[in-house]
């Protein structure tokens, strides 16, 4: 498509400060939709490159290789069925003439129309040339579409300069810039006509209004004359470079936080990183508190030493670059001090009351209208945790688990967690140590919300693992028991995340626990408050497990085959999947999977239950005798390997049955007229089916 008239295109919307947490997504969406629309209209080549620009006060995109006018297109326009278009004499009907007028043609083209098959009948088609759209028209359409599809978190309404018209957008817009090469493209949006003017940095631009020469000079002119790094990606990279350099100068490292890095990039037009410090006495406060208040409230980057410990130095990102930065540094140091003082005050006050003394207050905190208070919830978690501890050993473990479960939610009533809910559990661990509790209990209180998200670490010790399992099971069982299930993308209680947490803990750390047994151990804690949700909840958890396994690269058939058996020990699932994958690669696999499917279908059609029992005296056919003998030889070995957890070897042993199974179906009539023979053959198939489907339901592998 490239030609001499093709040029790069630049479109910019200059606005008031955009919401920082949404800026990156807004910039990417604006560029992507605009580029896709221009490509779809034939104005931009498929290989045209879209470069998004997004700064606090602008959304822009540069698109390479854009034509001033799209190429004309030859199209074949379907008109209508021949029976409707032509009368008995073959002349055009009024309906056809009306249709032709609608596409810009008249009766003179009737002889040129083509009769082509269209389903069961014939239709008339017109070959016509559709003129390519001009850039101004196509860009207007693309701009309207891009603005309509922006993922705006919250729309605001503002009035235009005429005093009458209202506009809805994320922030008030002040100018629109559209250049094709060096030529202005006449488009309109949000009450603005496009030109070549924009503005640079609010305080440090060399000129108040920049006249952009061409689409290619945009980023350079903004940087040189406007003191703005327009590209979000380049500005972020420069910010990160400065952060690392400033930290290295102090022999420290900045805290890693991608979300904070994105947010601060969206707050500045040209970053200037400065080093500040606070009084060392504040380091007596848990570092999680100080880090959170500096990040959340001030958007500062705390500095850590080589061991990951917080230091009294931190980095600020300024949007200005004065010759003497002391005033900026001093101002930020003054601003952070009250925040740190608040954190120290909360910490000191909280430690005046033990966690145990706070537990009674949970009875006044509502958890759920149908499930009572947080105090009632704590008692349920304790009951479930004690039941799990008994499964895993009892004794001293149960005592520590009960203590941790009893105190785990007490920090919800502290001043620190009231100010920073993100610190729940973490502060409980600190306060438990202050109260003189065992380290295992303190760790369990701190860790009982884990894993909080995909990839998060699991609780560090067995006590914490049990309390975390109990906490998640209490939530799942309780809410499922009152019918409060997730619907579509709505999951207000994060039940999917809780289910995945249970899956991970059972798969990675608590391999001896069975899923149904765990759920059933949790149900009694609710008394008559709920309906038994065991079946529905188990299905829900297995669905989450299936999705996670598919994301790990297992095929839908492999996952379906293993999970169809509802294995209770989730720690075995990985080994079973590996065994199924190995089995599926064997030459015997396809035939045996098909045979399993056939057996399953035969057994389903039998109205009365079939027993897995074989009477050797009723084996009359050579093929069924051969199969029974082979099964008798193979089954004990396969079962022994299965019980030893050697799933792959067990399936390999069963693969030896292919020949006898094929011969059986080739030479034996299962539904014999003699009821005794028929029942015996069904018993043989039932025995075979049970033997072959202990690791996985092999019939699910059949194509």
XYZ file of C-alpha atoms in Angstrom, residues 4-699:
696
model
C 4.640 8.636 -2.235
C 1.433 10.217 -0.941
C 1.342 8.014 2.138
C 2.564 9.731 5.300
C 2.614 9.191 9.012
C -0.423 10.343 10.949
C -0.460 12.000 14.376
C -3.579 12.552 16.460
C -3.536 14.127 19.932
C -6.232 15.057 22.405
C -4.962 17.563 24.987
C -6.946 17.435 28.235
C -6.830 18.260 31.909
C -5.023 15.814 34.215
C -6.194 12.263 33.514
C -6.785 9.663 36.273
C -3.313 8.194 36.843
C -4.342 4.610 37.529
C -6.230 4.501 34.233
C -3.762 6.425 32.040
C -1.773 3.503 30.641
C -4.905 1.598 29.646
C -6.514 4.729 28.180
C -3.462 5.452 26.023
C -3.198 1.890 24.729
C -6.929 1.623 23.981
C -7.035 4.993 22.196
C -4.165 4.007 19.909
C -5.374 0.458 19.264
C -8.968 1.317 18.322
C -7.925 4.242 16.126
C -5.342 2.129 14.270
C -7.704 -0.824 13.827
C -10.417 1.418 12.398
C -8.079 3.090 9.883
C -6.741 -0.295 8.791
C -10.263 -1.669 8.396
C -11.177 1.308 6.192
C -8.141 0.746 3.981
C -6.445 4.000 5.003
C -3.582 2.326 6.848
C -1.572 -0.694 5.813
C -1.834 -3.952 7.742
C 1.824 -3.503 8.712
C 1.362 0.133 9.807
C 2.792 0.669 13.288
C 0.790 2.471 15.972
C 2.811 4.228 18.689
C 0.727 5.323 21.674
C 1.551 8.459 23.665
C 0.004 9.075 27.074
C 1.030 11.698 29.604
C -0.945 13.308 32.433
C -2.495 15.806 30.014
C -2.632 14.064 26.655
C -3.691 10.977 24.735
C -2.045 10.621 21.344
C -1.090 8.103 18.689
C 1.254 8.110 15.716
C 0.397 5.698 12.903
C 2.838 5.006 10.076
C 2.037 4.661 6.368
C -1.402 6.272 6.176
C -2.934 7.109 2.780
C -4.750 10.378 1.998
C -7.505 8.275 0.433
C -8.284 4.574 0.566
C -8.112 2.609 -2.693
C -11.339 1.965 -4.590
C -12.727 -1.536 -4.061
C -14.466 -3.899 -6.440
C -17.385 -5.611 -4.713
C -20.133 -7.974 -5.788
C -23.402 -6.658 -4.366
C -26.189 -9.176 -3.820
C -29.498 -7.653 -4.889
C -32.396 -10.133 -4.487
C -33.655 -13.562 -5.609
C -34.221 -13.886 -9.362
C -37.859 -14.875 -8.776
C -38.471 -11.487 -7.138
C -36.206 -9.409 -9.403
C -37.515 -10.483 -12.819
C -41.034 -11.020 -14.107
C -42.168 -13.904 -16.306
C -40.795 -12.113 -19.392
C -37.389 -11.558 -17.828
C -37.892 -7.859 -17.319
C -36.891 -5.964 -14.162
C -39.606 -5.705 -11.541
C -40.262 -2.471 -9.627
C -38.641 -4.124 -6.580
C -35.388 -4.621 -8.524
C -35.408 -1.062 -9.867
C -35.920 0.276 -6.354
C -33.032 -1.849 -5.066
C -30.753 -0.641 -7.881
C -31.577 2.968 -7.087
C -30.643 2.280 -3.490
C -27.105 1.257 -4.534
C -26.689 4.156 -6.977
C -27.534 2.316 -10.223
C -30.469 2.297 -12.677
C -32.204 0.046 -15.211
C -29.305 0.349 -17.669
C -27.229 -2.130 -15.641
C -29.872 -4.892 -15.710
C -28.222 -6.719 -18.683
C -24.921 -6.760 -16.733
C -26.368 -8.432 -13.642
C -25.108 -11.918 -12.843
C -27.308 -14.879 -11.913
C -25.530 -16.954 -9.274
C -26.611 -19.748 -6.911
C -27.688 -18.522 -3.480
C -28.689 -21.441 -1.318
C -31.543 -23.348 -2.958
C -32.396 -20.562 -5.394
C -30.648 -18.096 -7.707
C -30.038 -14.426 -6.974
C -28.934 -11.413 -8.973
C -25.578 -9.807 -8.215
C -24.148 -6.465 -9.363
C -20.407 -5.930 -9.850
C -19.616 -2.413 -8.677
C -16.731 -0.217 -7.585
C -16.932 1.370 -4.133
C -14.882 4.576 -3.934
C -12.250 4.614 -1.196
C -12.898 6.832 1.788
C -10.976 10.107 2.133
C -8.677 10.450 5.156
C -10.678 13.242 6.822
C -13.866 11.192 6.683
C -12.177 7.951 7.731
C -10.225 9.583 10.550
C -13.409 11.190 11.851
C -15.052 7.781 11.998
C -11.989 6.252 13.685
C -11.762 9.096 16.210
C -15.448 8.819 17.110
C -15.047 5.072 17.581
C -11.867 5.432 19.661
C -13.505 7.946 22.006
C -16.649 5.814 22.337
C -14.631 2.722 23.250
C -12.238 4.326 25.740
C -12.267 2.362 29.034
C -13.158 5.470 31.038
C -13.424 4.676 34.771
C -15.816 7.563 35.430
C -17.298 10.018 32.937
C -17.650 13.690 33.829
C -19.893 16.282 32.200
C -18.617 19.776 31.451
C -19.789 22.814 29.520
C -18.238 24.136 26.312
C -17.195 27.738 25.803
C -20.501 28.591 24.113
C -22.162 28.298 27.515
C -24.908 26.009 26.191
C -23.441 22.705 25.028
C -22.495 19.889 27.382
C -19.826 17.262 26.703
C -19.225 13.962 28.478
C -15.641 12.749 28.723
C -13.108 11.543 31.267
C -11.697 15.081 31.711
C -12.306 18.451 29.976
C -10.523 18.573 26.602
C -8.783 21.774 25.440
C -7.319 21.059 22.017
C -7.277 18.513 19.210
C -4.252 17.975 16.984
C -4.393 15.977 13.728
C -1.514 15.916 11.229
C -0.982 13.811 8.123
C 2.660 14.463 7.512
C 2.733 18.233 7.958
C -0.866 18.799 6.828
C -3.734 19.380 9.263
C -6.601 16.887 8.879
C -9.979 18.498 9.446
C -11.660 16.410 12.142
C -13.819 17.354 15.111
C -14.346 15.957 18.620
C -15.624 17.115 22.030
C -16.409 20.579 20.696
C -12.914 21.018 19.241
C -11.693 21.468 15.662
C -8.335 19.911 14.851
C -5.227 22.040 14.360
C -1.484 21.705 14.916
C -1.250 23.323 18.329
C -0.609 21.671 21.681
C 0.945 22.574 25.006
C 3.937 21.255 26.862
C 4.847 21.023 30.542
C 2.596 23.135 32.744
C 5.588 24.911 34.345
C 8.748 24.170 32.382
C 7.847 24.378 28.673
C 10.019 26.775 26.664
C 6.909 28.209 24.987
C 3.316 28.254 26.153
C 1.856 26.871 22.893
C 3.728 24.505 20.610
C 3.126 24.479 16.848
C 3.817 20.893 15.812
C 5.520 20.845 12.422
C 4.678 17.298 11.379
C 3.568 13.919 12.659
C 7.214 12.854 12.834
C 8.390 15.859 14.882
C 5.738 15.510 17.608
C 7.709 13.571 20.247
C 10.923 15.522 19.584
C 9.248 18.943 19.799
C 7.433 18.022 23.007
C 10.712 16.862 24.555
C 12.805 19.836 23.375
C 10.310 22.706 23.537
C 7.652 21.306 25.858
C 9.769 19.520 28.508
C 7.485 16.483 28.149
C 8.331 12.829 27.517
C 5.134 12.009 25.656
C 5.589 8.242 25.469
C 4.347 6.419 28.577
C 6.821 3.599 27.912
C 9.822 5.922 27.504
C 8.829 8.008 30.533
C 8.477 4.879 32.645
C 11.879 3.604 31.514
C 13.468 6.959 32.359
C 11.785 6.972 35.769
C 13.030 3.464 36.525
C 16.546 4.392 35.399
C 16.596 7.394 37.724
C 15.200 5.386 40.647
C 17.851 2.708 40.283
C 20.640 5.259 39.873
C 19.570 7.278 42.924
C 19.242 4.116 45.042
C 22.613 2.778 43.886
C 24.224 6.065 44.903
C 23.057 5.330 48.478
C 24.058 1.655 48.283
C 20.376 0.683 48.516
C 17.598 -0.551 46.232
C 14.113 0.852 45.583
C 11.105 -1.246 46.467
C 9.754 -3.199 43.498
C 6.150 -2.275 42.744
C 5.009 -2.314 39.120
C 1.629 -0.737 39.886
C 3.259 2.141 41.765
C 5.744 2.631 38.930
C 2.872 2.861 36.431
C 0.915 5.253 38.631
C 3.821 7.632 39.217
C 4.678 7.534 35.502
C 1.131 8.740 34.927
C 1.547 11.611 37.399
C 4.562 13.312 35.837
C 5.382 14.635 32.381
C 9.154 14.553 32.914
C 10.338 12.673 36.033
C 12.960 14.045 38.374
C 13.931 11.625 41.166
C 15.166 13.068 44.470
C 16.459 11.390 47.620
C 14.855 12.205 50.960
C 14.982 10.803 54.484
C 13.032 10.607 57.735
C 14.003 10.158 61.394
C 15.361 6.696 62.209
C 13.120 6.421 65.284
C 10.212 5.596 62.961
C 11.962 2.355 61.944
C 10.720 0.863 65.219
C 7.307 0.638 63.531
C 6.783 -2.532 61.415
C 8.190 -1.782 57.994
C 5.019 -2.959 56.234
C 3.157 -0.042 57.857
C 5.735 2.557 56.842
C 6.082 1.194 53.326
C 2.325 1.123 52.800
C 1.736 4.658 54.026
C 4.600 6.014 51.883
C 3.399 4.193 48.770
C -0.348 4.578 49.145
C -0.552 8.115 50.486
C 2.520 9.841 49.077
C 3.533 7.747 46.035
C 7.085 7.546 47.397
C 9.556 4.735 46.717
C 10.979 3.399 50.014
C 14.618 2.264 49.921
C 15.679 -1.140 51.222
C 19.065 -2.462 52.280
C 20.658 -5.617 50.920
C 18.659 -7.782 53.337
C 15.344 -6.289 52.239
C 14.976 -4.180 55.396
C 13.488 -0.707 55.220
C 15.903 2.195 55.680
C 15.180 5.784 56.670
C 15.750 7.000 53.111
C 13.188 7.159 50.308
C 12.837 8.491 46.770
C 10.323 11.033 45.548
C 9.467 11.727 41.926
C 9.045 15.404 41.166
C 7.354 16.834 38.079
C 9.683 19.844 38.131
C 13.451 20.173 37.935
C 14.575 23.294 39.832
C 18.238 24.294 39.958
C 18.090 23.987 43.745
C 15.995 20.970 44.768
C 16.377 21.526 48.513
C 12.932 23.120 48.848
C 11.288 20.147 47.083
C 13.229 17.662 49.224
C 12.469 19.546 52.441
C 8.792 19.818 51.568
C 8.458 16.078 50.983
C 10.312 15.276 54.198
C 7.900 17.515 56.111
C 4.891 15.914 54.420
C 5.897 12.324 55.214
C 6.581 12.956 58.896
C 2.913 13.252 60.018
C 2.069 10.070 58.115
C 4.826 8.149 59.849
C 3.850 9.687 63.180
C 0.295 8.427 62.682
C 1.594 4.936 61.961
C 3.773 5.025 65.096
C 0.836 6.244 67.160
C -1.427 3.468 65.886
C 1.259 0.861 66.578
C 1.906 2.104 70.091
C -1.789 2.335 70.934
C -2.621 -1.082 69.521
C -0.013 -2.789 71.695
C -1.681 -1.532 74.868
C -4.382 -4.159 74.385
C -3.698 -7.831 73.682
C -5.212 -9.735 70.782
C -7.025 -12.007 73.243
C -8.722 -8.996 74.837
C -9.984 -7.842 71.445
C -11.684 -11.102 70.423
C -14.916 -10.379 72.309
C -15.355 -7.204 70.251
C -15.744 -9.281 67.081
C -19.233 -10.227 68.290
C -20.281 -6.652 67.432
C -18.922 -6.768 63.868
C -21.391 -8.052 61.264
C -19.912 -10.578 58.843
C -22.983 -11.534 56.785
C -26.705 -11.085 57.291
C -27.353 -14.826 57.165
C -24.095 -16.012 58.715
C -23.851 -13.736 61.720
C -20.947 -11.785 63.184
C -17.204 -12.030 62.887
C -17.252 -13.481 66.397
C -19.484 -16.345 65.227
C -17.306 -16.772 62.213
C -14.198 -17.112 64.405
C -15.861 -19.951 66.317
C -16.652 -21.742 63.064
C -13.079 -21.335 61.829
C -11.831 -22.728 65.155
C -14.079 -25.781 64.862
C -13.017 -26.465 61.283
C -9.329 -25.883 62.063
C -9.455 -28.295 65.020
C -11.105 -30.942 62.825
C -8.345 -30.584 60.211
C -5.638 -30.661 62.874
C -7.067 -33.926 64.232
C -6.851 -35.399 60.718
C -3.177 -34.406 60.537
C -1.998 -35.515 63.967
C -3.861 -33.829 66.821
C -2.113 -33.248 70.155
C 0.042 -30.141 70.488
C -0.688 -29.233 66.851
C -4.409 -28.971 67.626
C -3.758 -26.678 70.605
C -1.640 -24.247 68.573
C -4.095 -24.342 65.675
C -6.987 -23.523 68.011
C -5.093 -20.602 69.561
C -4.150 -19.163 66.155
C -7.702 -19.560 64.793
C -9.125 -17.921 67.927
C -6.901 -14.838 67.531
C -6.543 -14.628 63.732
C -9.262 -11.999 63.190
C -8.583 -9.917 66.318
C -6.373 -7.421 64.472
C -9.442 -6.293 62.494
C -10.274 -4.206 65.571
C -6.872 -2.476 65.762
C -6.276 1.128 64.750
C -3.576 0.134 62.278
C -5.773 -2.305 60.322
C -8.635 0.170 60.532
C -6.406 2.678 58.703
C -4.755 0.128 56.407
C -7.001 -2.913 55.795
C -4.256 -4.373 53.567
C -2.275 -5.097 56.744
C -4.810 -7.517 58.258
C -3.032 -10.657 59.349
C 0.379 -8.993 59.080
C -0.327 -6.773 62.089
C -1.859 -9.703 63.922
C 1.499 -11.476 63.640
C 3.358 -8.495 65.115
C 0.894 -8.099 67.963
C 0.976 -11.846 68.697
C 4.748 -11.668 69.161
C 4.313 -8.632 71.407
C 1.828 -10.673 73.471
C 4.470 -13.368 73.926
C 2.781 -16.042 71.808
C 4.732 -18.855 70.155
C 6.367 -18.025 66.827
C 4.351 -20.793 65.118
C 1.126 -19.109 66.251
C 2.320 -15.640 65.200
C 3.273 -16.923 61.748
C -0.103 -18.663 61.432
C -2.011 -15.462 62.277
C 0.096 -13.527 59.779
C -0.257 -16.136 57.034
C -3.854 -17.308 57.360
C -5.088 -15.154 54.455
C -2.540 -16.755 52.092
C -2.503 -17.369 49.240
C -4.102 -13.972 48.588
C -3.654 -14.058 44.802
C -2.321 -16.261 41.997
C 1.349 -16.955 42.589
C 1.290 -15.811 46.218
C 3.290 -17.870 48.690
C 1.581 -20.430 50.930
C 1.576 -20.268 54.758
C 5.032 -20.955 56.166
C 4.163 -23.631 58.733
C 1.636 -26.386 59.354
C -0.322 -24.361 61.897
C -0.749 -21.519 59.407
C -1.666 -23.944 56.619
C -4.446 -25.496 58.705
C -5.871 -22.135 59.804
C -5.713 -20.825 56.215
C -7.538 -23.928 54.967
C -10.148 -23.558 57.705
C -10.629 -19.858 56.945
C -11.172 -20.444 53.220
C -13.388 -23.481 53.794
C -15.537 -21.527 56.249
C -16.101 -18.875 53.598
C -16.797 -21.380 50.812
C -19.028 -23.741 52.794
C -20.958 -20.919 54.441
C -21.691 -18.951 51.289
C -22.429 -22.024 49.188
C -24.636 -23.274 52.027
C -26.854 -20.174 51.785
C -26.829 -20.162 47.964
C -24.507 -17.156 47.613
C -22.673 -18.470 44.521
C -20.641 -16.461 41.990
C -22.544 -15.555 38.827
C -20.837 -14.646 35.571
C -18.029 -12.222 36.312
C -19.554 -11.240 39.672
C -17.794 -12.785 42.639
C -18.093 -10.280 45.509
C -16.747 -12.695 48.128
C -13.822 -13.871 45.950
C -14.994 -17.482 46.134
C -13.063 -18.444 42.999
C -9.864 -17.162 44.586
C -10.630 -18.998 47.828
C -11.252 -22.220 45.892
C -7.937 -21.906 44.057
C -6.242 -21.300 47.406
C -7.706 -24.557 48.746
C -6.561 -26.348 45.576
C -3.007 -25.080 45.953
C -2.740 -25.970 49.643
C -4.122 -29.468 49.101
C -1.962 -30.007 46.015
C 1.305 -28.634 47.330
C 1.320 -29.057 51.102
C -1.563 -31.115 52.531
C -1.473 -34.097 50.210
C -2.987 -36.582 52.675
C -6.282 -34.686 53.023
C -9.277 -35.629 50.873
C -11.409 -32.861 49.440
C -14.872 -34.247 50.270
C -13.718 -35.187 53.782
C -12.517 -31.621 54.333
C -15.783 -30.094 53.172
C -17.792 -32.528 55.289
C -15.624 -31.694 58.302
C -16.521 -28.017 57.849
C -20.294 -28.396 57.470
C -21.080 -29.240 61.143
C -19.568 -25.918 62.273
C -22.643 -24.157 60.830
C -25.268 -26.269 62.549
C -28.678 -25.693 60.947
C -27.723 -22.323 59.407
C -26.979 -23.802 55.975
C -27.897 -26.554 53.533
C -25.192 -29.174 52.967
C -23.217 -27.797 49.986
C -20.699 -30.653 49.653
C -21.598 -31.790 46.127
C -21.984 -28.300 44.624
C -18.863 -26.979 46.337
C -16.763 -29.981 45.273
C -17.887 -29.418 41.663
C -16.959 -25.740 41.957
C -13.488 -26.524 43.308
C -12.862 -29.162 40.639
C -13.926 -26.642 37.964
C -11.347 -24.182 39.298
C -8.726 -26.959 39.345
C -9.581 -27.920 35.759
C -9.134 -24.331 34.591
C -5.808 -24.008 36.405
C -4.516 -27.259 34.879
C -5.481 -26.187 31.364
C -3.605 -22.922 31.921
C -0.562 -25.029 32.859
C -0.616 -26.656 29.410
C -2.575 -29.874 29.926
C -5.133 -30.659 27.228
C -8.852 -30.611 27.925
C -9.014 -34.384 27.313
C -6.181 -35.109 29.747
C -7.741 -32.956 32.455
C -11.215 -34.371 31.829
C -9.944 -37.960 32.013
C -8.262 -37.449 35.392
C -10.839 -35.220 37.073
C -13.788 -37.343 35.911
C -12.846 -39.753 38.720
C -12.943 -36.927 41.288
C -9.584 -37.884 42.876
C -9.786 -36.892 46.520
C -6.056 -36.410 47.055
C -5.341 -33.401 44.848
C -1.608 -33.872 45.358
C -1.890 -36.943 43.091
C -3.449 -35.088 40.174
C -0.137 -34.026 38.635
C 1.186 -37.598 38.651
C -2.056 -38.896 37.188
C -1.911 -36.322 34.384
C 1.685 -37.238 33.585
C 0.700 -40.923 33.469
C -2.263 -40.187 31.183
C -0.068 -38.156 28.834
C 2.445 -41.017 28.619
C -0.340 -43.573 28.126
C -1.959 -41.509 25.361
C 1.303 -41.687 23.395
C 1.305 -45.511 23.422
C 0.196 -47.314 20.224
C -2.433 -49.208 22.229
C -3.995 -46.089 23.724
C -6.491 -45.114 21.028
C -7.944 -48.629 20.770
C -8.207 -49.060 24.544
C -9.785 -45.612 24.997
C -12.390 -46.468 22.355
C -13.017 -49.835 23.992
C -13.468 -48.117 27.366
C -15.987 -45.757 25.865
C -17.836 -48.689 24.339
C -17.843 -50.575 27.660
C -19.124 -47.509 29.511
C -21.981 -47.146 27.006
C -22.878 -50.857 27.308
C -22.951 -50.703 31.112
C -25.050 -47.508 31.086
C -27.790 -49.267 29.135
C -28.138 -52.075 31.669
C -31.132 -51.335 33.871
C -29.973 -53.292 36.924
C -26.625 -52.797 38.711
C -23.801 -54.892 37.252
C -21.432 -56.614 39.684
C -17.712 -56.861 38.887
C -17.743 -60.652 39.158
C -16.681 -63.401 36.757
C -17.800 -67.055 36.818
C -15.091 -68.996 34.982
C -17.529 -71.851 34.273
C -19.694 -69.541 32.165
C -16.843 -68.366 29.926
C -17.775 -70.351 26.804
C -16.050 -68.411 24.023
C -12.273 -68.566 23.522
C -12.004 -64.765 23.269
C -13.736 -64.158 26.598
C -11.645 -66.881 28.245
C -8.487 -65.257 26.891
C -9.576 -61.809 28.145
C -10.458 -63.139 31.611
C -7.089 -64.894 31.881
C -5.176 -61.817 30.721
C -7.126 -59.631 33.143
C -6.444 -62.069 35.991
C -2.704 -61.851 35.267
C -2.496 -58.097 34.674
C -4.920 -56.690 37.267
C -2.993 -57.577 40.473
C 0.194 -56.038 39.084
C -1.612 -52.904 37.856
C -3.427 -52.534 41.191
C -0.200 -52.928 43.158
C 1.485 -50.252 41.058
C -1.565 -47.982 41.461
C -1.533 -48.263 45.255
C 2.203 -47.519 45.223
C 1.493 -44.280 43.341
C 3.240 -45.559 40.208
C 0.437 -44.478 37.911
C 2.407 -44.478 34.693
C 3.635 -48.039 35.230
C 0.114 -49.143 36.161
C -1.299 -47.837 32.872
C 1.543 -49.403 30.899
C 0.664 -52.760 32.448
C -2.985 -52.337 31.486
C -1.988 -51.472 27.901
C -1.096 -55.179 27.512
C -4.830 -55.913 27.436
C -5.330 -54.358 23.992
C -5.148 -57.641 22.065
C -7.530 -59.596 24.294
C -9.983 -56.647 24.442
C -10.023 -56.248 20.641
C -10.508 -59.991 20.197
C -13.370 -59.994 22.718
C -15.333 -57.333 20.873
C -14.606 -58.955 17.517
C -15.740 -62.443 18.540
C -18.132 -62.268 21.504
C -21.784 -61.199 21.650
C -22.183 -59.438 24.997
C -25.990 -59.417 24.958
C -26.343 -63.167 24.653
C -29.840 -64.675 24.781
C -28.904 -66.792 27.801
C -29.336 -64.465 30.840
C -26.545 -66.196 32.758
C -24.052 -65.808 29.910
C -25.106 -62.177 29.394
C -24.724 -61.354 33.096
C -21.296 -63.018 33.223
C -20.046 -61.111 30.191
C -21.322 -57.868 31.681
C -19.524 -58.799 34.902
C -16.316 -59.354 32.912
C -16.674 -55.922 31.283
C -17.424 -54.294 34.649
C -14.283 -55.888 36.127
C -12.250 -54.730 33.141
C -13.729 -51.214 33.348
C -12.900 -50.845 37.047
C -9.381 -52.169 36.540
C -8.581 -49.831 33.658
C -10.066 -46.631 35.067
C -8.414 -46.242 38.436
C -5.847 -43.637 37.351
C -8.209 -41.836 34.970
C -11.353 -42.377 32.935
C -9.622 -43.560 29.763
C -12.843 -43.345 27.760
